[in-house]
Coordinates of C-alpha atoms in Angstrom, one line a residue:
X1 CA -26.9 8.9 -19.1
X2 CA -26.9 5.2 -19.2
X3 CA -24.5 4.2 -16.4
X4 CA -24.1 0.5 -17.5
X5 CA -20.7 -0.1 -19.1
X6 CA -21.1 -0.9 -22.8
X7 CA -19.0 -3.7 -24.2
X8 CA -17.1 -4.0 -21.0
X9 CA -15.7 -0.4 -21.1
X10 CA -15.1 1.5 -17.9
X11 CA -17.7 4.2 -17.0
X12 CA -16.4 7.3 -15.3
X13 CA -18.4 9.9 -13.5
X14 CA -18.4 13.3 -15.2
X15 CA -15.4 15.2 -14.0
X16 CA -16.0 17.4 -11.0
X17 CA -13.9 20.5 -10.1
X18 CA -10.6 19.3 -8.6
X19 CA -10.2 21.1 -5.4
X20 CA -7.2 20.8 -3.0
X21 CA -8.0 20.6 0.8
X22 CA -7.1 24.2 1.2
X23 CA -9.5 25.3 -1.5
X24 CA -6.8 26.1 -4.0
X25 CA -7.4 25.1 -7.6
X26 CA -4.7 22.7 -8.6
X27 CA -3.3 22.6 -12.1
X28 CA -4.3 19.1 -12.9
X29 CA -5.6 18.6 -16.5
X30 CA -8.5 16.2 -17.2
X31 CA -7.7 13.7 -19.9
X32 CA -9.3 14.5 -23.3
X33 CA -8.7 13.4 -26.9
X34 CA -6.9 16.7 -27.5
X35 CA -4.2 15.7 -25.0
X36 CA -3.0 13.1 -27.5
X37 CA -2.6 15.7 -30.2
X38 CA 0.1 18.1 -29.2
X39 CA 3.4 19.0 -30.9
X40 CA 5.2 16.9 -28.3
X41 CA 2.8 14.0 -28.9
X42 CA 1.7 13.9 -32.5
X43 CA -1.3 11.8 -33.3
X44 CA -0.4 8.1 -33.9
X45 CA -2.3 5.9 -36.4
X46 CA -5.0 3.7 -34.9
X47 CA -3.9 0.5 -33.2
X48 CA -7.4 -0.6 -31.8
X49 CA -10.2 -2.3 -33.6
X50 CA -10.7 -2.6 -37.3
X51 CA -8.8 0.6 -38.0
X52 CA -5.7 -0.8 -36.2
X53 CA -6.0 -4.2 -38.1
X54 CA -6.3 -2.4 -41.4
X55 CA -3.2 -0.3 -40.6
X56 CA -1.2 -3.4 -39.7
X57 CA -2.3 -5.4 -42.7
X58 CA -1.5 -2.5 -45.1
X59 CA 2.2 -2.5 -43.9
X60 CA 2.1 1.2 -43.5
X61 CA 0.2 2.1 -46.7
X62 CA -2.9 3.1 -44.6
X63 CA -2.7 5.4 -41.6
X64 CA -6.3 5.5 -40.4
X65 CA -6.6 7.8 -37.4
X66 CA -7.3 6.5 -33.9
X67 CA -10.8 6.9 -32.4
X68 CA -11.6 9.4 -29.7
X69 CA -11.6 6.6 -27.2
X70 CA -8.2 5.4 -28.2
X71 CA -6.8 9.0 -28.0
X72 CA -8.1 9.4 -24.5
X73 CA -6.5 6.1 -23.6
X74 CA -3.2 7.3 -25.0
X75 CA -3.4 10.5 -23.0
X76 CA -4.2 8.6 -19.8
X77 CA -1.1 6.4 -20.3
X78 CA 1.0 9.5 -20.5
X79 CA -0.6 11.0 -17.3
X80 CA 0.4 7.8 -15.5
X81 CA 4.0 8.9 -15.8
X82 CA 3.6 12.0 -13.7
X83 CA 6.5 12.3 -11.2
X84 CA 6.0 13.1 -7.5
X85 CA 8.1 14.9 -4.9
X86 CA 8.1 11.9 -2.6
X87 CA 6.8 8.4 -2.1
X88 CA 3.0 8.4 -2.4
X89 CA 0.8 6.0 -0.4
X90 CA -2.5 4.7 -1.8
X91 CA -4.9 3.0 0.7
X92 CA -7.6 0.5 -0.4
X93 CA -10.4 0.4 2.2
X94 CA -13.9 -0.8 2.8
X95 CA -14.9 -2.5 6.1
X96 CA -17.2 -4.9 4.4
X97 CA -15.9 -8.3 3.4
X98 CA -16.4 -9.2 -0.3
X99 CA -15.9 -5.6 -1.5
X100 CA -13.1 -6.7 -3.9
X101 CA -10.4 -4.9 -1.8
X102 CA -7.6 -7.4 -2.6
X103 CA -8.2 -7.6 -6.4
X104 CA -8.5 -3.8 -6.4
X105 CA -5.2 -3.4 -4.5
X106 CA -3.4 -6.0 -6.7
X107 CA -4.6 -4.6 -10.0
X108 CA -4.0 -0.9 -9.0
X109 CA -0.4 -1.8 -8.1
X110 CA -0.1 -4.0 -11.3
X111 CA -1.3 -1.3 -13.6
X112 CA 0.7 1.5 -11.9
X113 CA 3.8 -0.7 -11.8
X114 CA 3.5 -1.9 -15.4
X115 CA 2.9 1.6 -17.0
X116 CA 5.3 3.5 -14.7
X117 CA 8.1 1.0 -15.0
X118 CA 8.3 -0.5 -11.5
X119 CA 9.1 1.0 -8.1
X120 CA 5.6 0.0 -6.9
X121 CA 4.6 -2.1 -3.9
X122 CA 1.4 -3.9 -3.0
X123 CA 1.3 -4.3 0.8
X124 CA -1.2 -6.6 2.6
X125 CA -1.9 -4.7 5.8
X126 CA -4.7 -6.9 6.9
X127 CA -4.9 -7.2 10.7
X128 CA -5.5 -10.9 10.4
X129 CA -4.8 -13.3 7.5
X130 CA -5.0 -11.5 4.2
X131 CA -5.2 -13.0 0.8
X132 CA -3.0 -10.7 -1.3
X133 CA -0.2 -13.2 -1.3
X134 CA -2.5 -15.9 -2.4
X135 CA -3.9 -14.0 -5.3
X136 CA -0.5 -12.7 -6.5
X137 CA 2.1 -14.7 -8.4
X138 CA 4.0 -17.1 -6.2
X139 CA 7.6 -16.8 -5.0
X140 CA 10.1 -19.4 -3.9
X141 CA 9.9 -18.3 -0.3
X142 CA 7.1 -17.8 2.3
X143 CA 8.5 -14.6 3.9
X144 CA 5.8 -12.2 5.1
X145 CA 5.5 -8.7 6.6
X146 CA 6.1 -10.2 10.0
X147 CA 9.5 -11.6 8.9
X148 CA 10.3 -8.1 7.6
X149 CA 9.2 -6.5 10.8
X150 CA 11.5 -8.8 12.8
X151 CA 14.4 -7.4 10.8
X152 CA 13.2 -3.8 10.2
X153 CA 16.1 -2.1 11.9
X154 CA 18.3 -3.4 9.1
X155 CA 16.2 -1.5 6.6
X156 CA 15.9 1.7 8.6
X157 CA 19.7 1.9 8.5
X158 CA 21.4 3.9 5.8
X159 CA 23.4 0.9 4.5
X160 CA 20.3 -1.2 3.6
X161 CA 19.7 -2.1 -0.1
X162 CA 16.8 -3.0 -2.2
X163 CA 18.5 -6.3 -2.9
X164 CA 18.4 -7.2 0.8
X165 CA 14.7 -6.3 0.9
X166 CA 13.8 -8.5 -2.0
X167 CA 14.2 -11.6 0.2
X168 CA 10.8 -10.6 1.8
X169 CA 9.0 -9.7 -1.4
X170 CA 7.2 -11.5 -4.2
X171 CA 8.1 -10.0 -7.5
X172 CA 5.3 -9.8 -10.1
X173 CA 5.5 -10.0 -13.9
X174 CA 3.7 -6.6 -14.1
X175 CA 6.7 -4.8 -12.6
X176 CA 5.6 -4.5 -9.0
X177 CA 6.3 -6.3 -5.8
X178 CA 4.0 -7.9 -3.2
X179 CA 4.5 -7.9 0.6
X180 CA 2.2 -10.6 1.9
X181 CA 0.6 -10.7 5.3
X182 CA 1.2 -13.4 7.9
X183 CA -0.6 -16.6 7.1
X184 CA 0.9 -18.9 9.6
X185 CA -1.7 -21.0 11.4
X186 CA -2.0 -20.1 15.0
X187 CA 0.1 -16.9 14.7
X188 CA -1.0 -14.1 17.0
X189 CA 1.4 -11.4 16.0
X190 CA -0.2 -8.1 15.4
X191 CA 1.0 -5.0 13.5
X192 CA 0.4 -2.0 15.8
X193 CA 0.8 1.7 15.1
X194 CA 4.5 1.7 15.9
X195 CA 5.2 -1.4 13.8
X196 CA 3.2 0.0 10.9
X197 CA 5.1 3.3 11.0
X198 CA 8.5 1.6 11.1
X199 CA 7.6 -0.6 8.1
X200 CA 6.1 2.3 6.1
X201 CA 9.2 4.5 6.8
X202 CA 11.5 1.8 5.6
X203 CA 9.5 0.9 2.5
X204 CA 9.3 4.5 1.5
X205 CA 13.0 4.4 1.0
X206 CA 12.7 1.9 -1.8
X207 CA 9.4 2.6 -3.6
X208 CA 7.8 5.5 -5.4
X209 CA 4.2 4.2 -4.9
X210 CA 2.9 2.0 -2.1
X211 CA -0.6 0.5 -2.5
X212 CA -1.8 -0.7 0.9
X213 CA -4.6 -3.3 1.2
X214 CA -6.5 -3.2 4.5
X215 CA -8.7 -5.4 6.6
X216 CA -12.3 -5.0 7.8
X217 CA -11.8 -3.4 11.2
X218 CA -11.6 0.4 11.1
X219 CA -10.6 0.3 14.8
X220 CA -7.5 -1.8 14.2
X221 CA -4.3 0.2 14.9
X222 CA -2.8 -0.7 11.5
X223 CA -6.0 0.3 9.7
X224 CA -5.9 3.7 11.3
X225 CA -2.2 4.1 10.7
X226 CA -2.6 3.3 7.0
X227 CA -5.3 6.0 6.5
X228 CA -3.2 8.4 8.5
X229 CA -0.4 8.2 5.9
X230 CA -2.7 7.9 2.9
X231 CA -2.3 10.3 0.0
X232 CA -5.1 8.7 -1.9
X233 CA -8.0 6.6 -0.7
X234 CA -9.5 3.9 -3.0
X235 CA -13.0 2.8 -2.0
X236 CA -13.8 -0.5 -3.7
X237 CA -17.3 -1.9 -3.9
X238 CA -19.1 -4.5 -5.9
X239 CA -22.6 -3.9 -7.4
X240 CA -24.3 -4.9 -4.1
X241 CA -26.2 -2.5 -1.9
X242 CA -24.7 -3.6 1.4
X243 CA -21.2 -3.4 0.2
X244 CA -21.7 0.0 -1.3
X245 CA -23.4 1.2 1.9
X246 CA -20.4 0.0 3.9
X247 CA -18.0 2.1 1.8
X248 CA -20.2 5.2 2.2
X249 CA -20.4 4.5 6.0
X250 CA -16.6 4.4 6.1
X251 CA -16.4 7.7 4.2
X252 CA -18.8 9.3 6.7
X253 CA -16.7 8.0 9.5
X254 CA -13.5 9.5 8.0
X255 CA -15.3 12.9 7.6
X256 CA -16.4 12.8 11.3
X257 CA -12.9 12.0 12.4
X258 CA -11.4 15.0 10.5
X259 CA -10.3 13.3 7.3
X260 CA -12.6 15.1 4.9
X261 CA -9.6 15.9 2.8
X262 CA -9.0 12.2 2.2
X263 CA -12.6 11.6 1.3
X264 CA -12.9 14.5 -1.1
X265 CA -9.9 13.3 -3.0
X266 CA -10.9 9.6 -3.0
X267 CA -11.6 7.4 -6.0
X268 CA -14.4 4.8 -5.8
X269 CA -13.9 1.6 -7.9
X270 CA -17.1 -0.2 -8.7
X271 CA -16.3 -3.8 -9.7
X272 CA -18.8 -5.9 -11.6
X273 CA -18.8 -9.3 -10.1
X274 CA -21.4 -10.6 -12.6
X275 CA -21.4 -10.5 -16.4
X276 CA -24.7 -8.5 -16.4
X277 CA -25.0 -6.3 -13.3
X278 CA -28.3 -4.8 -12.4
X279 CA -28.1 -1.5 -14.3
X280 CA -30.5 0.3 -12.0
X281 CA -28.5 -0.7 -8.9
X282 CA -25.2 0.1 -10.6
X283 CA -26.5 3.6 -11.5
X284 CA -27.8 4.1 -8.0
X285 CA -24.4 3.2 -6.5
X286 CA -22.6 5.5 -8.9
X287 CA -24.9 8.4 -8.2
X288 CA -24.6 7.9 -4.4
X289 CA -20.8 8.0 -4.5
X290 CA -20.4 10.9 -7.0
X291 CA -21.2 13.8 -4.6
X292 CA -18.9 12.3 -1.9
X293 CA -15.6 11.3 -3.7
X294 CA -13.6 12.9 -6.5
X295 CA -14.2 10.2 -9.1
X296 CA -16.1 7.0 -9.7
X297 CA -14.8 4.3 -12.1
X298 CA -16.5 1.1 -13.1
X299 CA -14.5 -2.1 -13.8
X300 CA -16.2 -4.6 -16.0
X301 CA -16.7 -8.3 -15.2
X302 CA -13.7 -10.5 -15.7
X303 CA -13.8 -14.2 -15.2
X304 CA -10.2 -14.3 -13.9
X305 CA -10.9 -11.9 -11.1
X306 CA -14.2 -13.6 -10.2
X307 CA -12.5 -17.0 -10.0
X308 CA -10.8 -16.2 -6.8
X309 CA -7.4 -17.6 -8.1
X310 CA -4.2 -15.9 -8.9
X311 CA -4.4 -12.7 -11.0
X312 CA -1.9 -11.7 -13.7
X313 CA -2.4 -8.4 -15.5
X314 CA -1.7 -9.8 -19.0
X315 CA -4.2 -12.6 -18.5
X316 CA -7.1 -10.2 -18.0
X317 CA -9.6 -9.3 -20.7
X318 CA -8.4 -6.3 -22.8
X319 CA -11.4 -4.3 -21.7
X320 CA -10.5 -4.9 -18.0
X321 CA -6.9 -3.8 -18.6
X322 CA -8.2 -0.6 -20.3
X323 CA -10.6 0.1 -17.5
X324 CA -7.9 -0.2 -14.9
X325 CA -5.6 2.1 -16.9
X326 CA -8.3 4.7 -16.8
X327 CA -8.9 4.1 -13.1
X328 CA -5.2 4.5 -12.3
X329 CA -5.0 7.7 -14.3
X330 CA -7.7 9.1 -11.9
X331 CA -5.7 7.8 -9.0
X332 CA -2.6 9.6 -10.3
X333 CA -4.7 12.8 -10.5
X334 CA -5.7 12.4 -6.9
X335 CA -2.0 11.9 -5.9
X336 CA -1.1 15.0 -7.9
X337 CA -3.6 17.1 -5.9
X338 CA -2.1 15.7 -2.7
X339 CA 1.4 16.4 -3.8
X340 CA 0.5 20.1 -4.5
X341 CA -1.3 20.6 -1.2

């Protein structure tokens, strides 16, 4: 199999058996074109490519069918709407800098928020100065997680409202919110385990999904606290051997510290930071992650992400958005396994 993404499309590792931590076989379907052709979801005419253009130009006279790829995409969109029994936490972690952690956290939250209709938070849980707030759309205030922590008792009370919480958040056009890390020069305030737990407990009252970005220190209290509450682990890497090795080292660390359940249900996201990644290296990274995690998804190169500036979902290339939808459908599957455990 040629692992290099063609025409910017996401490559997904062949589906492996989905096994819950206790060994039970969960009832989680794998997306196929047949999922888009049920009595509840009759096949829709093509909207993509030349078939979609021909259907639109004809004004309804033509009803050319969608391709298999488009049908799989439609099925994935529906799987993103799966409800859960509680707030689910998604942790993005790789101890190597430059692993695309922040774009991964931001775009996972953006895609989940957009397709699920909100109630999604991206939280910068970096132990030092994170960049999630810098890469997200700006807000008219500079409140951060430290400001929220100073007033957290208010949001642990039964009378707190999401309207009050919004004063600390940065709303995004893709229907999710960002909670930025402290970026004050000279600040020495640290989020320890107790502080993380109090923040997480309060935020779970207001959100269905929480995507937690992390720093580079696996020994930091807030890093360990985040992985302790994680329902799904996302391991981001670029097409660089040292970055991929760091992610695999972290997974081995988690296995050795009795978190094999988190590793087995993880999703690896391989982001192409160059327009033409080395196909041999890309394939090698995919093949090394496949036996360890539940799924591997490749995200194509996108100039907006690579620029280091602010990221808005609707400004990305169409192939990037489609790849992220497929990645998030795999994340939702991992959360479903956890919810059934």
